[in-house]
């Protein structure tokens, strides 16, 4: 048995699990849509579907249960790479992720772990 | 490719074809309208075979449990045997009255012949015949004793043509539904409510408004109604009279772009509950702006009125 505060609890548990994803998703999506350098990649007709994708991404980045494979990441972003998705955009998203977590009061060392998980997808997302 | 059986008909679907398109291609008459998995007009029931969950999205649990699904967005994963939605899915009703609200909008009152439970602002599918169905939002309250729809005349519209030209009191129709989550819920009576819509998008907003007022909502309620010209701003007198009776209710009719009018009057929407109905492009634009202005996405209820695709 271990509890939430135990040093062995997972990153996902330490951040606060699914409720933390729910708390973060509007904040994160609003930052992304308000950033003119990246908003066009996210500005689809269907905001609800896009928000669901953001939730799946945050769950993964928070170290939670997810079904993403590197191949999925590649396929899902291939169209965006053709449209010009590059390192600067990727950095901006990781920045917004950190901004959201800081605003929600998540400890800097946990934010660094989230950023590292996001970083691990860079090559797949950018199709390299 | 899967085979679909429906009554005496058997049809082989082509690659990438939906169940509805396959049935129509074989000349099998099935009522349909939006062809986008929204209006509910084409709903059928699978007696056997596998239905992907996505073809049941938005349907009532009791319907899903019976195998009901929307063939217009169904790419089946196995052979299917289909039937009509079945007893209980549709309720007989009669036209009670049809009255003009403006040059091209009528107010249709319906009298269901048995109980039809709904929340004001949800939508139903109206069947004028087994193959002619369209969905409309419900503008009345259950306590009104009748059901009210607002119907705009559309060019060459089959249903609106019938309702404007031929429908008479006591004519028999059928109702299916309701669907949708664009309705008022009690529990946060001081929350500000933002209601915005274009054209007959006013119908569900009118239902939500009267529901909120009669439930004793105390927070401000702001209704924005947009139309291309002043003749489209129907129900103005009734809404002005409601706003003089209820100090927390304000009514803003406009022929300017509604998103700008809303943004000017409500620059910050944090803590708001919003209801957005009508033209799909306007609804999406409003939704984005109201979200970016601070409202939580789960507090934004919307209903895009999709056109019928024949």
XYZ file of C-alpha atoms in Angstrom:
438
model
C 0.000 0.000 0.000
C 1.158 3.496 -0.648
C -0.625 6.778 -0.284
C -0.581 10.024 -2.290
C 2.206 11.606 -0.268
C 4.447 8.560 -0.322
C 7.716 9.176 -2.146
C 7.002 6.114 -4.295
C 3.713 7.465 -5.698
C 3.724 8.106 -9.433
C 4.075 11.475 -11.104
C 0.432 11.258 -12.172
C -0.691 10.703 -8.570
C 1.529 13.498 -7.261
C 0.087 15.979 -9.737
C -3.431 14.989 -8.727
C -4.569 12.425 -11.293
C -7.563 12.855 -13.589
C -9.034 15.808 -11.592
C -5.781 17.687 -12.246
C -6.116 17.010 -15.967
C -9.672 18.353 -15.841
C -8.492 21.432 -13.929
C -5.641 22.068 -16.363
C -7.235 21.467 -19.739
C -9.252 24.695 -20.112
C -6.328 26.785 -18.866
C -3.907 25.057 -21.250
C -6.222 25.135 -24.280
C -7.037 28.822 -23.658
C -3.286 29.660 -23.583
C -2.697 27.757 -26.808
C -5.649 29.348 -28.636
C -4.572 32.811 -27.444
C -1.022 32.351 -28.795
C -1.024 33.539 -32.410
C 2.214 31.674 -33.155
C 0.556 28.258 -32.618
C -3.231 28.777 -32.446
C -3.761 27.973 -36.132
C -2.630 24.379 -35.497
C -5.406 23.942 -32.901
C -8.135 26.118 -34.304
C -10.466 23.472 -35.685
C -14.199 23.817 -36.114
C -14.953 21.417 -33.293
C -13.690 22.831 -30.004
C -15.057 19.944 -27.955
C -13.183 17.324 -29.952
C -10.023 19.423 -29.800
C -10.430 19.783 -26.030
C -10.747 15.979 -25.720
C -7.433 15.650 -27.589
C -5.824 18.139 -25.224
C -7.049 16.074 -22.268
C -5.496 12.928 -23.733
C -2.226 14.790 -24.285
C -2.177 16.211 -20.733
C -2.919 12.776 -19.255
C 0.086 11.388 -21.092
C 2.343 14.316 -20.190
C 1.329 14.000 -16.528
C 2.539 10.382 -16.617
C -0.996 8.971 -16.587
C -2.502 5.997 -18.402
C -2.602 6.513 -22.167
C -2.659 4.634 -25.463
C -0.226 6.747 -27.447
C 2.558 5.046 -29.356
C 5.344 6.880 -31.138
C 3.735 5.799 -34.413
C 0.392 7.368 -33.367
C 2.190 10.615 -32.541
C 3.845 10.595 -35.947
C 0.641 9.850 -37.851
C -1.442 12.338 -35.875
C 0.969 15.206 -36.497
C 2.091 14.410 -40.064
C -0.473 16.803 -41.557
C 0.702 19.575 -39.213
C 4.375 18.965 -40.089
C 3.449 19.474 -43.750
C 1.730 22.706 -42.642
C 5.001 23.911 -41.089
C 5.038 22.570 -37.524
C 8.575 23.003 -36.184
C 10.738 23.164 -33.039
C 9.669 26.718 -32.191
C 6.002 25.623 -32.093
C 6.875 22.570 -30.012
C 8.782 24.761 -27.546
C 5.822 27.142 -27.301
C 3.457 24.279 -26.400
C 5.834 22.948 -23.738
C 6.041 26.523 -22.430
C 2.239 26.790 -22.178
C 2.140 23.435 -20.425
C 4.593 24.731 -17.816
C 2.675 28.008 -17.509
C -0.582 26.177 -16.818
C 0.972 23.935 -14.186
C 2.724 26.869 -12.494
C -0.564 28.780 -12.389
C -2.246 25.760 -10.788
C 0.495 25.668 -8.135
C 2.299 22.487 -9.197
C 5.827 22.207 -7.742
C 8.703 23.118 -10.120
C 10.331 19.661 -9.855
C 7.075 18.016 -11.002
C 6.736 20.524 -13.850
C 10.249 19.556 -14.941
C 9.224 15.887 -15.037
C 6.138 16.734 -17.140
C 8.297 18.793 -19.502
C 10.663 15.824 -19.856
C 7.791 13.505 -20.840
C 6.570 16.054 -23.387
C 10.148 16.438 -24.644
C 10.379 12.667 -25.240
C 7.725 12.994 -27.972
C 9.525 15.738 -29.926
C 11.052 13.554 -32.651
C 7.768 11.718 -33.294
C 5.626 14.867 -33.240
C 7.963 16.652 -35.648
C 8.301 13.561 -37.867
C 12.047 13.096 -37.523
C -17.918 -5.022 -47.143
C -20.776 -5.626 -44.681
C -24.294 -6.504 -45.809
C -27.288 -4.650 -44.360
C -30.761 -6.242 -44.162
C -33.786 -4.052 -43.524
C -37.263 -5.547 -43.925
C -37.303 -7.313 -47.309
C -34.304 -5.380 -48.550
C -30.702 -6.520 -48.543
C -27.926 -4.193 -49.531
C -24.207 -4.588 -49.836
C -22.340 -1.497 -48.630
C -19.616 -0.043 -50.785
C -16.186 0.856 -49.469
C -16.458 3.783 -47.034
C -20.223 4.078 -47.431
C -22.456 4.826 -44.443
C -25.442 2.601 -43.695
C -27.802 5.471 -44.618
C -26.128 6.122 -47.979
C -26.198 2.398 -48.735
C -29.924 2.145 -47.957
C -30.728 5.268 -50.006
C -28.602 4.055 -52.929
C -30.747 0.914 -52.999
C -33.888 3.051 -53.118
C -34.922 2.106 -49.581
C -36.804 5.090 -48.125
C -35.360 6.266 -44.806
C -36.173 9.670 -43.301
C -33.050 11.776 -42.950
C -31.991 15.416 -42.629
C -28.585 16.544 -41.323
C -26.545 13.473 -42.389
C -24.072 14.442 -39.661
C -25.127 12.362 -36.662
C -26.921 15.202 -34.981
C -30.624 15.617 -35.785
C -31.763 12.043 -35.077
C -34.105 11.869 -38.095
C -32.649 8.664 -39.547
C -32.438 6.681 -36.311
C -32.862 2.904 -36.782
C -32.379 -0.132 -34.562
C -29.934 -2.996 -35.068
C -31.460 -6.397 -34.267
C -28.168 -8.137 -34.946
C -24.668 -7.042 -35.834
C -22.048 -4.735 -34.399
C -22.673 -0.997 -34.183
C -19.651 1.239 -33.500
C -20.139 3.328 -30.372
C -19.650 6.525 -32.401
C -22.921 5.840 -34.277
C -24.807 5.968 -30.961
C -23.215 9.172 -29.597
C -25.742 11.561 -28.055
C -28.631 9.061 -28.012
C -30.546 8.317 -24.839
C -29.228 5.374 -22.811
C -32.535 3.526 -23.136
C -32.358 3.824 -26.927
C -28.728 2.711 -27.038
C -29.630 -0.319 -24.945
C -32.216 -1.294 -27.580
C -29.599 -1.073 -30.334
C -30.750 2.252 -31.747
C -28.121 4.123 -33.753
C -27.717 6.813 -36.418
C -27.119 5.186 -39.840
C -25.879 8.491 -41.344
C -22.645 8.198 -39.338
C -22.429 4.398 -39.124
C -19.666 2.413 -40.797
C -20.590 -1.049 -39.506
C -18.005 -3.533 -38.330
C -20.112 -6.586 -39.297
C -23.290 -7.519 -41.201
C -26.404 -5.846 -39.799
C -30.093 -6.655 -39.544
C -32.113 -3.488 -39.010
C -35.604 -2.516 -37.899
C -37.551 0.656 -37.217
C -36.642 2.230 -33.852
C -39.572 0.422 -32.277
C -42.415 0.964 -29.892
C -41.788 3.806 -27.503
C -39.382 5.710 -29.706
C -42.077 7.827 -31.373
C -45.114 9.514 -29.894
C -48.261 10.382 -31.878
C -49.173 14.051 -31.746
C -51.431 16.564 -33.455
C -50.824 20.049 -34.727
C -52.595 22.382 -32.277
C -51.955 25.683 -34.069
C -49.700 27.372 -36.612
C -49.226 31.151 -36.367
C -46.899 33.613 -38.075
C -44.276 35.221 -35.823
C -42.623 37.145 -38.676
C -42.587 37.040 -42.452
C -40.640 33.772 -42.495
C -40.960 32.255 -39.018
C -43.984 30.398 -37.666
C -44.823 29.243 -34.177
C -46.083 25.657 -34.250
C -47.904 24.280 -31.230
C -48.137 20.509 -30.873
C -50.299 18.354 -28.644
C -48.692 14.967 -27.923
C -51.227 12.186 -27.394
C -49.251 10.714 -24.517
C -46.608 12.085 -22.220
C -43.482 13.374 -23.959
C -40.886 14.276 -21.349
C -38.409 16.999 -22.234
C -36.420 19.930 -20.926
C -36.990 23.316 -22.599
C -34.162 23.868 -25.100
C -33.764 20.202 -26.077
C -34.726 19.219 -29.600
C -37.074 16.658 -31.099
C -37.541 15.072 -34.489
C -40.856 15.917 -36.106
C -42.216 13.325 -38.562
C -44.801 14.644 -41.039
C -44.755 11.224 -42.727
C -42.620 8.098 -42.254
C -40.008 9.482 -44.672
C -40.156 13.236 -43.954
C -38.490 14.249 -40.697
C -36.716 17.358 -39.423
C -35.427 18.316 -35.987
C -36.555 21.413 -34.095
C -35.746 22.876 -30.700
C -38.455 23.034 -28.053
C -39.332 26.569 -26.962
C -42.107 25.720 -24.473
C -42.114 24.584 -20.854
C -43.778 21.282 -19.873
C -46.183 23.346 -17.718
C -47.430 25.225 -20.805
C -49.556 22.229 -21.746
C -48.479 22.300 -25.410
C -45.133 21.984 -27.184
C -43.841 24.960 -29.124
C -41.461 24.970 -32.103
C -40.243 27.922 -34.175
C -39.924 27.037 -37.843
C -38.200 29.174 -40.433
C -39.301 28.928 -44.041
C -36.404 27.547 -46.079
C -36.203 27.682 -49.859
C -37.694 24.509 -51.304
C -37.913 23.159 -47.738
C -40.120 20.069 -47.658
C -41.107 20.281 -43.994
C -41.262 24.067 -43.730
C -43.195 24.162 -47.008
C -45.739 21.750 -45.558
C -45.974 23.600 -42.228
C -46.300 27.040 -43.871
C -48.674 26.025 -46.626
C -50.717 22.977 -45.780
C -50.573 21.952 -42.122
C -53.864 22.477 -40.276
C -54.903 22.047 -36.649
C -55.559 18.369 -35.761
C -53.218 17.081 -38.499
C -51.430 13.954 -37.250
C -47.634 13.938 -36.847
C -45.139 11.918 -34.817
C -42.464 13.103 -32.391
C -39.198 11.371 -31.540
C -36.789 12.478 -28.880
C -35.843 14.593 -27.146
C -32.088 14.966 -27.666
C -29.480 17.521 -26.704
C -28.027 19.038 -23.561
C -28.857 22.674 -24.217
C -31.130 23.157 -21.202
C -31.207 24.913 -17.837
C -30.329 23.029 -14.671
C -31.019 24.285 -11.155
C -28.346 24.400 -8.494
C -26.422 27.601 -9.116
C -29.118 30.253 -9.017
C -26.765 33.248 -8.768
C -24.597 32.356 -11.756
C -24.752 34.821 -14.671
C -26.301 33.281 -17.777
C -25.371 34.322 -21.297
C -27.838 33.273 -24.009
C -26.927 34.052 -27.613
C -28.314 32.875 -30.904
C -29.275 33.750 -34.443
C -32.528 33.222 -36.337
C -34.690 30.453 -34.894
C -31.789 29.708 -32.551
C -34.018 31.865 -30.372
C -36.390 28.906 -29.854
C -34.211 26.882 -27.446
C -32.956 30.096 -25.814
C -36.545 31.187 -25.215
C -37.193 27.806 -23.570
C -34.037 28.043 -21.440
C -34.871 31.651 -20.492
C -38.414 30.912 -19.351
C -37.245 27.760 -17.558
C -34.580 29.743 -15.668
C -37.011 32.554 -14.780
C -39.724 30.175 -13.609
C -37.128 28.221 -11.582
C -36.331 31.431 -9.688
C -32.880 32.065 -11.168
C -31.458 35.123 -9.380
C -28.260 35.866 -11.331
C -28.261 38.133 -14.383
C -29.659 36.570 -17.561
C -28.528 38.216 -20.802
C -30.201 37.244 -24.056
C -28.674 38.296 -27.383
C -30.691 37.625 -30.520
C -29.072 38.258 -33.886
C -30.681 38.485 -37.306
C -29.651 39.799 -40.700
C -32.472 42.372 -40.703
C -34.963 43.808 -38.204
C -37.750 41.574 -39.587
C -35.815 38.542 -38.303
C -35.969 39.749 -34.690
C -39.239 37.998 -33.908
C -40.802 37.727 -30.421
C -39.422 41.183 -29.550
C -42.567 42.348 -27.761
C -42.778 39.228 -25.577
C -39.088 39.469 -24.676
C -39.284 43.187 -23.862
C -42.282 42.519 -21.661
C -40.353 39.730 -19.838
C -37.414 42.100 -19.294
C -39.681 44.710 -17.710
C -41.152 42.041 -15.393
C -37.804 40.507 -14.391
C -35.112 43.049 -13.429
C -32.339 40.420 -13.771
C -33.205 39.762 -17.440
C -31.881 41.899 -20.302
C -32.788 41.440 -23.955
C -30.456 42.663 -26.711
C -31.726 42.249 -30.268
C -29.148 43.103 -32.917
C -28.573 43.138 -36.651
C -24.815 43.664 -36.145
C -22.423 40.668 -35.918
C -23.599 39.055 -32.688
C -20.143 37.940 -31.523
C -18.997 41.577 -31.424
C -22.117 42.731 -29.610
C -21.653 39.998 -26.996
C -17.916 40.729 -26.608
C -18.616 44.453 -26.139
C -21.230 43.892 -23.435
C -19.595 40.900 -21.717
C -15.819 41.303 -22.119
C -15.076 38.771 -19.370
C -17.062 35.521 -19.103
C -15.289 33.827 -16.190
C -17.931 32.094 -14.058
C -20.640 32.385 -16.722
C -22.906 29.667 -18.033
C -23.545 30.110 -21.753
C -26.146 28.758 -24.188
C -25.420 29.258 -27.897
C -27.785 28.244 -30.670
C -28.393 28.729 -34.364
C -26.139 29.075 -37.409
C -23.216 26.619 -36.994
C -20.487 29.100 -38.002
C -21.794 31.740 -35.595
C -22.172 29.201 -32.788
C -18.562 28.039 -33.205
C -17.285 31.606 -33.312
C -19.237 32.557 -30.180
C -18.112 29.414 -28.408
C -14.458 30.156 -29.091
C -14.733 33.800 -28.029
C -16.724 33.041 -24.872
C -14.242 30.302 -23.909
C -11.254 32.595 -24.497
C -12.983 35.307 -22.449
C -12.848 33.003 -19.424
C -15.865 30.662 -19.326
C -15.153 26.992 -18.593
C -15.819 24.758 -21.590
C -18.206 22.538 -19.591
C -20.316 25.645 -18.850
C -20.808 26.344 -22.563
C -23.841 24.556 -24.003
C -24.392 24.820 -27.697
C -26.675 23.617 -30.410
C -25.698 24.179 -34.043
C -28.634 24.060 -36.441
C -27.435 21.926 -39.333
C -29.208 22.190 -42.686
C -31.047 19.215 -44.178
C -29.037 17.398 -46.860
C -31.201 15.633 -49.417
